[in-house]
CSV table of C-alpha atoms in Angstrom, one decimal:
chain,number,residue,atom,x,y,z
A,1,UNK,CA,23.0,-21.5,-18.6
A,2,UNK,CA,21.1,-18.4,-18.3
A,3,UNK,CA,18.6,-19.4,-21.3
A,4,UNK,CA,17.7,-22.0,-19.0
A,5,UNK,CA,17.2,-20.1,-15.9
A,6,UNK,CA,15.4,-17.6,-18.2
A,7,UNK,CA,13.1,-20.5,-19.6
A,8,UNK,CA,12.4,-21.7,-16.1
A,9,UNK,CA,11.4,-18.6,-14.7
A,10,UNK,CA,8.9,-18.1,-17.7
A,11,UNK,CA,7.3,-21.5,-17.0
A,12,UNK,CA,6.9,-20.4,-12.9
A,13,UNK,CA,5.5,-17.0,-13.8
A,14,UNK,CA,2.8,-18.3,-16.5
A,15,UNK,CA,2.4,-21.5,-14.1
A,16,UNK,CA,1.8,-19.0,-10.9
A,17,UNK,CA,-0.5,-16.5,-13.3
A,18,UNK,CA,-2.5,-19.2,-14.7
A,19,UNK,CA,-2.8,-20.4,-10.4
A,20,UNK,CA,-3.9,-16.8,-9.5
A,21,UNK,CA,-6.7,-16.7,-12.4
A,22,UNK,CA,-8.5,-20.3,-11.8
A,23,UNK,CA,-8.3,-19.8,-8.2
A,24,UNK,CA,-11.4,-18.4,-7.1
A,25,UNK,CA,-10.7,-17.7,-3.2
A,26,UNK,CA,-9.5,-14.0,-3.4
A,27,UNK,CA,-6.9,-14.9,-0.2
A,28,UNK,CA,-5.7,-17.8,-2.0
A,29,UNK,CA,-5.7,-15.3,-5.1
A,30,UNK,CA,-3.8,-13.0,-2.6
A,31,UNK,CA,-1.0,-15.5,-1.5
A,32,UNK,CA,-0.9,-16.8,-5.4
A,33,UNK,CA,-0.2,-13.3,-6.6
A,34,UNK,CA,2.9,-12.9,-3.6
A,35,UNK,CA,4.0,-16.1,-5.4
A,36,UNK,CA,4.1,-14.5,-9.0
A,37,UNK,CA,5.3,-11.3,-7.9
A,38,UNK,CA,8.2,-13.4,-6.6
A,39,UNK,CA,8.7,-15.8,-10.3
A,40,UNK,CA,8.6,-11.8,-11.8
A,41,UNK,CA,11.4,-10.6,-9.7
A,42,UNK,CA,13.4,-13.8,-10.5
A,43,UNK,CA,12.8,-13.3,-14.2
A,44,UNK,CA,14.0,-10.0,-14.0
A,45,UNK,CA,16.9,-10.8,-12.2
A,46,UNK,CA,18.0,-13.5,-14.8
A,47,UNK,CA,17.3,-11.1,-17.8
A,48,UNK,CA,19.5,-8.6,-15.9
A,49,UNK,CA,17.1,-6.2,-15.1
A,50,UNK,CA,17.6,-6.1,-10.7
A,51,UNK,CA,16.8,-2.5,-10.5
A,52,UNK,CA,12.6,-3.8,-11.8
A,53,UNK,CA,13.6,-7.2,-9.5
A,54,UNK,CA,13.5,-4.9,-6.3
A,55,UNK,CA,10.2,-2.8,-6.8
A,56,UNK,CA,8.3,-6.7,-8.1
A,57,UNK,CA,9.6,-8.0,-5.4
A,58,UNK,CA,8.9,-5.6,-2.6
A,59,UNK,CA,5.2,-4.0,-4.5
A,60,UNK,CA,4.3,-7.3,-6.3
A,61,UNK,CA,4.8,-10.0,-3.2
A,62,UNK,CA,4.4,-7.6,-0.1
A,63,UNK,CA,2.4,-5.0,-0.2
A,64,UNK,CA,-0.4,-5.5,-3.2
A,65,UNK,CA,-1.3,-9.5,-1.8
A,66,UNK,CA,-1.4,-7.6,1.8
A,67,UNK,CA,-3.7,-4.8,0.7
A,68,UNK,CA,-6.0,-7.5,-0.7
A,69,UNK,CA,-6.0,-9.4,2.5
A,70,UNK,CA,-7.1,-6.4,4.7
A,71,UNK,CA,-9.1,-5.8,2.0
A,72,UNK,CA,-10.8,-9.3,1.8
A,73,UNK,CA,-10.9,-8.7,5.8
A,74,UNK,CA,-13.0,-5.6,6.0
A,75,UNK,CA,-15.1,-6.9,3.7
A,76,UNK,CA,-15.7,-10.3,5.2
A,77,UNK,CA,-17.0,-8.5,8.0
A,78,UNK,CA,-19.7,-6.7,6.7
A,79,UNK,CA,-23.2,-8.4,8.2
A,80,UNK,CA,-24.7,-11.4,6.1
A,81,UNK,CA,-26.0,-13.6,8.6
A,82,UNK,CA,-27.2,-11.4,11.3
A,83,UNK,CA,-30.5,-10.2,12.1
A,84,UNK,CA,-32.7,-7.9,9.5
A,85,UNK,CA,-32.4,-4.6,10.8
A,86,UNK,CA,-28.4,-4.9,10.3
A,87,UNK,CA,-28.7,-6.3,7.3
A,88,UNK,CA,-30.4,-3.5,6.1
A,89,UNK,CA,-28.4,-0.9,7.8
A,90,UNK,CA,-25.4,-3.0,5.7
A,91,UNK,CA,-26.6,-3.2,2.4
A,92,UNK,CA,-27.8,0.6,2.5
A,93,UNK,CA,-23.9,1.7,1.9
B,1,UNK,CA,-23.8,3.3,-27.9
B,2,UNK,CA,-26.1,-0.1,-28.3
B,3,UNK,CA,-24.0,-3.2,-28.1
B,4,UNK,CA,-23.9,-3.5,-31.9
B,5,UNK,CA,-21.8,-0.5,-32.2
B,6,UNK,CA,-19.5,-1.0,-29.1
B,7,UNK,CA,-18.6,-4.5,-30.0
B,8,UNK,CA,-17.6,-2.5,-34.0
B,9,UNK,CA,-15.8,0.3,-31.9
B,10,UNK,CA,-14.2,-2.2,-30.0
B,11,UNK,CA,-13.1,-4.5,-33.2
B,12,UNK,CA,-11.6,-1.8,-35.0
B,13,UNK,CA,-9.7,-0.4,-32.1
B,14,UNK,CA,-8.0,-3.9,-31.3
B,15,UNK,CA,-6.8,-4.3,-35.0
B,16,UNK,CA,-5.6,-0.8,-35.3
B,17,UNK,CA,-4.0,-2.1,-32.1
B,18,UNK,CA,-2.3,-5.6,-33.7
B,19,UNK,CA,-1.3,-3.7,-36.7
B,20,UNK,CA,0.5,-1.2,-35.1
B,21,UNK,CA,2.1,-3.8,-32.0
B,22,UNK,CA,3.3,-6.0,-34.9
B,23,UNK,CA,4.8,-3.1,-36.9
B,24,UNK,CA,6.7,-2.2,-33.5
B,25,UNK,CA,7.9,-5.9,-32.6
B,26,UNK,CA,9.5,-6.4,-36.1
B,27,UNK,CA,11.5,-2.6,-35.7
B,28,UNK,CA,13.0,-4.0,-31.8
B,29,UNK,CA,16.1,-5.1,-31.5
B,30,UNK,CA,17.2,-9.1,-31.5
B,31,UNK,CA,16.2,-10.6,-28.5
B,32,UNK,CA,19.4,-10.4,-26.0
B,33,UNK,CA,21.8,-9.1,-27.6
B,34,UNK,CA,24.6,-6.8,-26.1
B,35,UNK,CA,24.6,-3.4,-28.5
B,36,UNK,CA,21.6,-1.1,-28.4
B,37,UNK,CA,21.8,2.3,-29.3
B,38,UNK,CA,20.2,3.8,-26.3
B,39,UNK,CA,22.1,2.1,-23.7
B,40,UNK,CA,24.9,3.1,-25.1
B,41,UNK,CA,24.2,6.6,-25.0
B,42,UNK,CA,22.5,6.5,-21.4
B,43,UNK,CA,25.9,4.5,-20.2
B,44,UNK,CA,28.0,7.2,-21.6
B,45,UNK,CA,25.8,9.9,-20.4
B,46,UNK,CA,25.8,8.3,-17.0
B,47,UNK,CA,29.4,7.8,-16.3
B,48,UNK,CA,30.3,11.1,-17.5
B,49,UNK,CA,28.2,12.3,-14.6
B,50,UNK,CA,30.0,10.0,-12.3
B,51,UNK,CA,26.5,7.9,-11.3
B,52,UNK,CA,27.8,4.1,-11.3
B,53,UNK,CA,24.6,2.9,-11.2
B,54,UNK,CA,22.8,3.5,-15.0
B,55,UNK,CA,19.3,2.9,-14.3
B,56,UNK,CA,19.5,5.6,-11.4
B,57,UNK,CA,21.6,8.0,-13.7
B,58,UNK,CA,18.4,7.5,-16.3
B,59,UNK,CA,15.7,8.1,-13.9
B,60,UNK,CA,16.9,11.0,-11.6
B,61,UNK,CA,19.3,12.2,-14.2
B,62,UNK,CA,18.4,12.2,-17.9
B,63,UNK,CA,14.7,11.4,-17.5
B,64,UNK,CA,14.3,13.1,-14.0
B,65,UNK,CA,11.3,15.0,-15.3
B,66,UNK,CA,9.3,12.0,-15.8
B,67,UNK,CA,10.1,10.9,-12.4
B,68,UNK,CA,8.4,13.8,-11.2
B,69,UNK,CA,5.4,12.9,-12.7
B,70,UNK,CA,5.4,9.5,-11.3
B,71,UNK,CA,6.1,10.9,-8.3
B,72,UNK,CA,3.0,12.7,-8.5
B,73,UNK,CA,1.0,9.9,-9.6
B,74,UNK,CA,1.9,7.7,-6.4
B,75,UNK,CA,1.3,11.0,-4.2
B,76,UNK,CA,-2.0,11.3,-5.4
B,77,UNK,CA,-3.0,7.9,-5.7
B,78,UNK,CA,-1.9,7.7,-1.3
B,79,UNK,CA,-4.2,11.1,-1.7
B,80,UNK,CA,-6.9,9.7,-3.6
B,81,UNK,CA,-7.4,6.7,-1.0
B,82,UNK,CA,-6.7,8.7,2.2
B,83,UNK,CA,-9.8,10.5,1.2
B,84,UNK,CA,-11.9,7.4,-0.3
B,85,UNK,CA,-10.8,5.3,3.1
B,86,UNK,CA,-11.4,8.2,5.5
B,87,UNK,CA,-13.7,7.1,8.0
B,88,UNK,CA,-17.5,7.9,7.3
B,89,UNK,CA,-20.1,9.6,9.3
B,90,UNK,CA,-22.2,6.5,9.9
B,91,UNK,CA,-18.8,4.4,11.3
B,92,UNK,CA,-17.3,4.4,13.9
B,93,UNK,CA,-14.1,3.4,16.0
B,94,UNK,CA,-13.6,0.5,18.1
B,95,UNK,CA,-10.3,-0.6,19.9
B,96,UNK,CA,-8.9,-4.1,18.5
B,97,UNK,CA,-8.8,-6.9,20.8
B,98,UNK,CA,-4.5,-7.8,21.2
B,99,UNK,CA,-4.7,-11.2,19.3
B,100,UNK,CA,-2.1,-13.8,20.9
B,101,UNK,CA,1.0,-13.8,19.0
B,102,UNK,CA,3.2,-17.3,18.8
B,103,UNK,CA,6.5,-17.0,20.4
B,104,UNK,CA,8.5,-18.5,17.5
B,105,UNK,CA,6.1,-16.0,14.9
B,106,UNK,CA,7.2,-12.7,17.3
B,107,UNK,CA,10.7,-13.5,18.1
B,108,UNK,CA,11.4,-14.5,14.4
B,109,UNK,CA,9.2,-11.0,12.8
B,110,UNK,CA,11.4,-8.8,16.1
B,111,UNK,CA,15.0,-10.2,14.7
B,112,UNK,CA,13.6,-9.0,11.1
B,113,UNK,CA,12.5,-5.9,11.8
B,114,UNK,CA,16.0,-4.2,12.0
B,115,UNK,CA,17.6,-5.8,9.2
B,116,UNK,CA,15.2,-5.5,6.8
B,117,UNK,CA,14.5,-1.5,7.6
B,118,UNK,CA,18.7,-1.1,7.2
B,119,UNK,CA,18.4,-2.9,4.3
B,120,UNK,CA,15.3,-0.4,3.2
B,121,UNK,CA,17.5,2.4,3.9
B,122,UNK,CA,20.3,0.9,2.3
B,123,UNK,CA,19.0,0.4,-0.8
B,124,UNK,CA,17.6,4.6,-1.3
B,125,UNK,CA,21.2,5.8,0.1
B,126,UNK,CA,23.1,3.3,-2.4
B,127,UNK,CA,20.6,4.5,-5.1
B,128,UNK,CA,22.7,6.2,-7.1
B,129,UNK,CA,25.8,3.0,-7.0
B,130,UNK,CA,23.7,-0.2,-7.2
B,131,UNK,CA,20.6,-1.6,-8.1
B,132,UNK,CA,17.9,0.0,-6.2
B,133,UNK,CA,17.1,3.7,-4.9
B,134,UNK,CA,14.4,6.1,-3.8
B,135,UNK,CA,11.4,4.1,-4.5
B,136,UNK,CA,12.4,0.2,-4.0
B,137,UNK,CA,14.1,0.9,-0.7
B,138,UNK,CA,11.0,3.4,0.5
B,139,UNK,CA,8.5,0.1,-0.2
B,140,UNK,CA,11.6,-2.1,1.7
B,141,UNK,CA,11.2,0.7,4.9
B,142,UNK,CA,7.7,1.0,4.7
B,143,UNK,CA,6.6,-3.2,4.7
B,144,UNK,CA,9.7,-3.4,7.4
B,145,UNK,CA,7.8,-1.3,9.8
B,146,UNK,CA,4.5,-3.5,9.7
B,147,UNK,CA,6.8,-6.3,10.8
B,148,UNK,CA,5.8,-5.1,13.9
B,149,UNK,CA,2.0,-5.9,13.5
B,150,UNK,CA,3.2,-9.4,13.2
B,151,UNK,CA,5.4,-9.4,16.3
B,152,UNK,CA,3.2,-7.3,18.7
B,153,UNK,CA,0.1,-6.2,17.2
B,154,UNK,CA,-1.7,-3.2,16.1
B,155,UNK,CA,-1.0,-1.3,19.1
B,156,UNK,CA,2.6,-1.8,19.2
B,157,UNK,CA,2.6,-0.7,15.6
B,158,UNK,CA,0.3,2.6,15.6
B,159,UNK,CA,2.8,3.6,18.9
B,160,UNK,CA,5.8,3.4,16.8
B,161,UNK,CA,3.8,4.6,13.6
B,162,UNK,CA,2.9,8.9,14.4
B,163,UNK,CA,0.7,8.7,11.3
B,164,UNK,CA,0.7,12.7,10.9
B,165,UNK,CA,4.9,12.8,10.8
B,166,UNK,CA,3.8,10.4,8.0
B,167,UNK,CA,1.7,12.6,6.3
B,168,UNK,CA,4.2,15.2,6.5
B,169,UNK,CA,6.9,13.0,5.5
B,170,UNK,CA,5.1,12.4,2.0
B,171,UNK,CA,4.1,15.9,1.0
B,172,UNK,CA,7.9,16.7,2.4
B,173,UNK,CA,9.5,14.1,-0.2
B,174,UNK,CA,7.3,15.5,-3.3
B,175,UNK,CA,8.3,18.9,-2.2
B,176,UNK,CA,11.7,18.0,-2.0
B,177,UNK,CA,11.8,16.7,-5.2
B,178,UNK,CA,10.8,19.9,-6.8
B,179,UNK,CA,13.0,22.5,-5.2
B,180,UNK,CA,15.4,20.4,-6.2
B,181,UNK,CA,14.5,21.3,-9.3
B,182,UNK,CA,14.0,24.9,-9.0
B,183,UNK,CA,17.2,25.3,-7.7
B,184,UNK,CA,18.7,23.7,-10.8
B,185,UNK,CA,17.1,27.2,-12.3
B,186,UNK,CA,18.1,29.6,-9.4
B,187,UNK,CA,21.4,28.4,-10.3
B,188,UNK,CA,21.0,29.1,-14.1
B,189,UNK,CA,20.4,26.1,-15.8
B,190,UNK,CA,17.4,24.1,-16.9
B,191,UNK,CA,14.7,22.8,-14.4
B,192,UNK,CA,15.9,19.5,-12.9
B,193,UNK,CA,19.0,19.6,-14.8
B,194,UNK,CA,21.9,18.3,-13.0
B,195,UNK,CA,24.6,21.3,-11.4
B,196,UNK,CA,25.9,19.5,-8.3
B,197,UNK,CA,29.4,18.9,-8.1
B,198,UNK,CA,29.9,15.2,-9.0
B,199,UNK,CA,32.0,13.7,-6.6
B,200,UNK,CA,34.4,10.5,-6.8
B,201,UNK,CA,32.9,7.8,-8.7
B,202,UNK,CA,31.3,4.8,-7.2
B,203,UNK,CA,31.2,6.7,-3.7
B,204,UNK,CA,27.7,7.5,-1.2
B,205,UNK,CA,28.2,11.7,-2.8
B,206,UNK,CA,29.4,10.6,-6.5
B,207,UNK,CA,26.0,11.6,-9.0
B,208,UNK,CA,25.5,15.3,-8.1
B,209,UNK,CA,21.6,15.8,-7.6
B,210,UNK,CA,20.8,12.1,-8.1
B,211,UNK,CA,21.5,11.0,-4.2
B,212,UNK,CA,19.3,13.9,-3.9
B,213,UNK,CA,16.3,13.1,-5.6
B,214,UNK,CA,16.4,9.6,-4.7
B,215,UNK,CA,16.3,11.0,-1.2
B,216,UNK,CA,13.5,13.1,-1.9
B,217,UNK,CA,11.6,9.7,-3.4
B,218,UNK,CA,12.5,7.8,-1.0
B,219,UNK,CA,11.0,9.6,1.9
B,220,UNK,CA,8.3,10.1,-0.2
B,221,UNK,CA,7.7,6.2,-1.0
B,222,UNK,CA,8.3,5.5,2.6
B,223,UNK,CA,5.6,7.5,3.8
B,224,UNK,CA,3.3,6.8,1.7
B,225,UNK,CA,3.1,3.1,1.8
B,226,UNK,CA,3.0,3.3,5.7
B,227,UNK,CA,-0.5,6.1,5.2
B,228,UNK,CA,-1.6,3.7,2.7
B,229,UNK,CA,-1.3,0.6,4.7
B,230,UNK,CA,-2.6,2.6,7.2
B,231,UNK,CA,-5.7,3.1,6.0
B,232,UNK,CA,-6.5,-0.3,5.0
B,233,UNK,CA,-5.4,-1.7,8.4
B,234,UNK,CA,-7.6,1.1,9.7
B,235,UNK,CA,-10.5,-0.6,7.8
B,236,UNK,CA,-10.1,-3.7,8.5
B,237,UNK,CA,-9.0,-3.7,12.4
B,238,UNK,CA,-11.1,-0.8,13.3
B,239,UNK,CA,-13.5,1.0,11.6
B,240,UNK,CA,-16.9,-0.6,12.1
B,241,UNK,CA,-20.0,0.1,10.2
B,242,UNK,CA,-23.6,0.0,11.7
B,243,UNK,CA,-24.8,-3.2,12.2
B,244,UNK,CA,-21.5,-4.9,13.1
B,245,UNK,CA,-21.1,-7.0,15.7
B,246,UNK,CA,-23.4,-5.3,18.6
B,247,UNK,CA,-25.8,-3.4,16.2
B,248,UNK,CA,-25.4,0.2,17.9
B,249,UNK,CA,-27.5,3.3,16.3
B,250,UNK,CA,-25.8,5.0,13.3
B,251,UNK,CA,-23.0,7.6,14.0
B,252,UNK,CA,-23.3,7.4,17.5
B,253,UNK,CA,-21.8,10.2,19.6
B,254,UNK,CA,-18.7,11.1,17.3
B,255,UNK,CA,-20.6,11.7,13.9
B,256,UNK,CA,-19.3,15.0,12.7
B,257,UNK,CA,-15.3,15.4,13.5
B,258,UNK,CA,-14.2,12.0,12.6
B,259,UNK,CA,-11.0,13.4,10.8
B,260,UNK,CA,-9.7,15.2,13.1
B,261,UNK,CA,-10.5,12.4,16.2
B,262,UNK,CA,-8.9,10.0,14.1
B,263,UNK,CA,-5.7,12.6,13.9
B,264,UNK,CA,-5.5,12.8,17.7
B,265,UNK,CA,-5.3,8.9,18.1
B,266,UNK,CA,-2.5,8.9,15.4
């Protein structure tokens, strides 16, 4: 029984890693990633590990996919399609 | 180094690297199986130190050193990016329009917010019995608190968010964690080393210094995730650059002092 929850959880994590690498849409990348860090904390849960579980599950699918959304965010916002002047004032940084 | 050379660097390292990863796969234990030397001494060390929970007993017990230095790593990686993220000379601040919030979206993010924070507490008090402890439950705490950015929005949150008790908070945790260990020496023994009483087993006091230490972590962790998250949000609701939006000169105004402005709002 637990080989085959251990076997499953394998497939979802190389499934949701190999997701997060074709994507090329760093918010989709960000809400892939939450997906993985979820499959990881299952893994670890079946291969008795819950202790590593709780930090995947709380770093891996909360806070690093957030941080990459603010992230994305800030960046987003920079000028691109205004006038000249700002985009020079942008790309100066 | 012209390519040439890197890409030789770069193939010699890798197979000194196979070699030797090989070497250590075919020295690991079986795959699964229920006797390994180490745990066995780490269980034994652990339950004669009355700390039901192993993994605890090995970080904040037998390998509390380490800890410290991880410790340190996380406190200077929050460091590292308060300074990167601070706000520069040439930005500056503007209030965030309140964004409309769905009913459903806030009433379901409000009943989450005080579970999931007991839970985040739970988990760094019962550190040193279950699965868990100083830094899972701090990351638990932290993420629990920006429920309320979903709820309300970022008002709501930086009210209910004194950044500088943060700050404090963080340093306090890491320097928790080492009079802890001084202690250990005022009281004659080795730095870190474990000399409170150990209590009944399997109870919130049993594990001498570990409850301690997870504490110290955990307040650390807590703290830190909320300044770190802070900073991002900071960049990415606030802080505009020149040439946002409206286009206003460079550093207008507030150019020099923007630490210390930014401190006041907090």
């Amino acid at each position: 029984m637990t080989d085959v929850l251990i076997v499953v959880a394998l497939l979802l994590v190389a499934g949701a890693a190999t997701a997060a690498v074709l994507n090329r849409d760093p918010v989709r990348q960000a809400l892939v990633l939450s997906f993985l860090g979820l499959a990881l904390a299952l893994l670890f849960t079946f291969l008795q590990a819950p202790d590593v579980a709780l930090s995947q599950l709380a770093v891996g699918s909360a806070v690093t996919p957030l941080m990459i959304l603010l992230t994305v965010r800030k960046v987003r916002r920079r000028p691109g399609d205004g006038d000249g002047a700002d985009q020079r004032a942008g790309r100066e940084r | 180094m012209s390519a040439r050379v890197r890409l030789w660097v770069f193939l010699v390292g890798a197979a000194g690297f196979a070699v030797l990863f090989a070497v250590a796969c075919f020295g690991l234990p079986a795959f699964g199986t229920g006797h390994h030397p180490y745990g066995v001494r780490a269980v034994h060390a652990s339950l004669s130190h009355h700390t039901a929970n192993v993994i605890a007993s090995v970080n904040f017990d037998l390998r509390a050193f380490d800890t410290l230095g991880e410790e340190t790593i996380f406190f200077s990686a929050v460091l590292g990016t308060v300074v990167l993220l601070r706000r520069a000379r040439d930005e500056r601040r503007k209030d965030p329009e309140p964004a409309v919030v769905h009913p459903r979206v806030r009433r379901f993010a409000l009943l989450m917010l005080p579970p999931a924070l007991l839970v985040g507490l739970y988990v760094i008090a019962h550190g040193q019995i279950s699965p868990g402890g100083g830094f899972q439950g701090g990351v638990v705490a932290a993420t629990a608190l920006h429920l309320l950015y979903i709820a309300a929005d970022y008002r709501a949150l930086e009210r209910a968010r004194p950044l500088t008790l943060y700050e404090i908070g963080e340093a306090a945790g890491e320097v928790t964690y080492v009079i802890t260990g001084l202690a250990a020496v005022l009281a004659g023994s080795a730095f870190l080393a474990n000399v409170l009483p150990f209590g009944t087993f399997a109870t919130l006091s049993s594990g001498g210094t570990v409850p301690v230490l997870n504490a110290a972590v955990g307040l650390e962790v807590a703290s830190g995730v909320v300044v770190l998250l802070a900073r991002f949000l900071d960049q990415a609701v606030e802080i505009e650059e020149p040439g946002e939006d409206d286009g206003s000169p460079r550093g207008a105004g507030d150019g020099g002092d923007n630490g210390d402005d930014e401190r006041e709002r907090a």
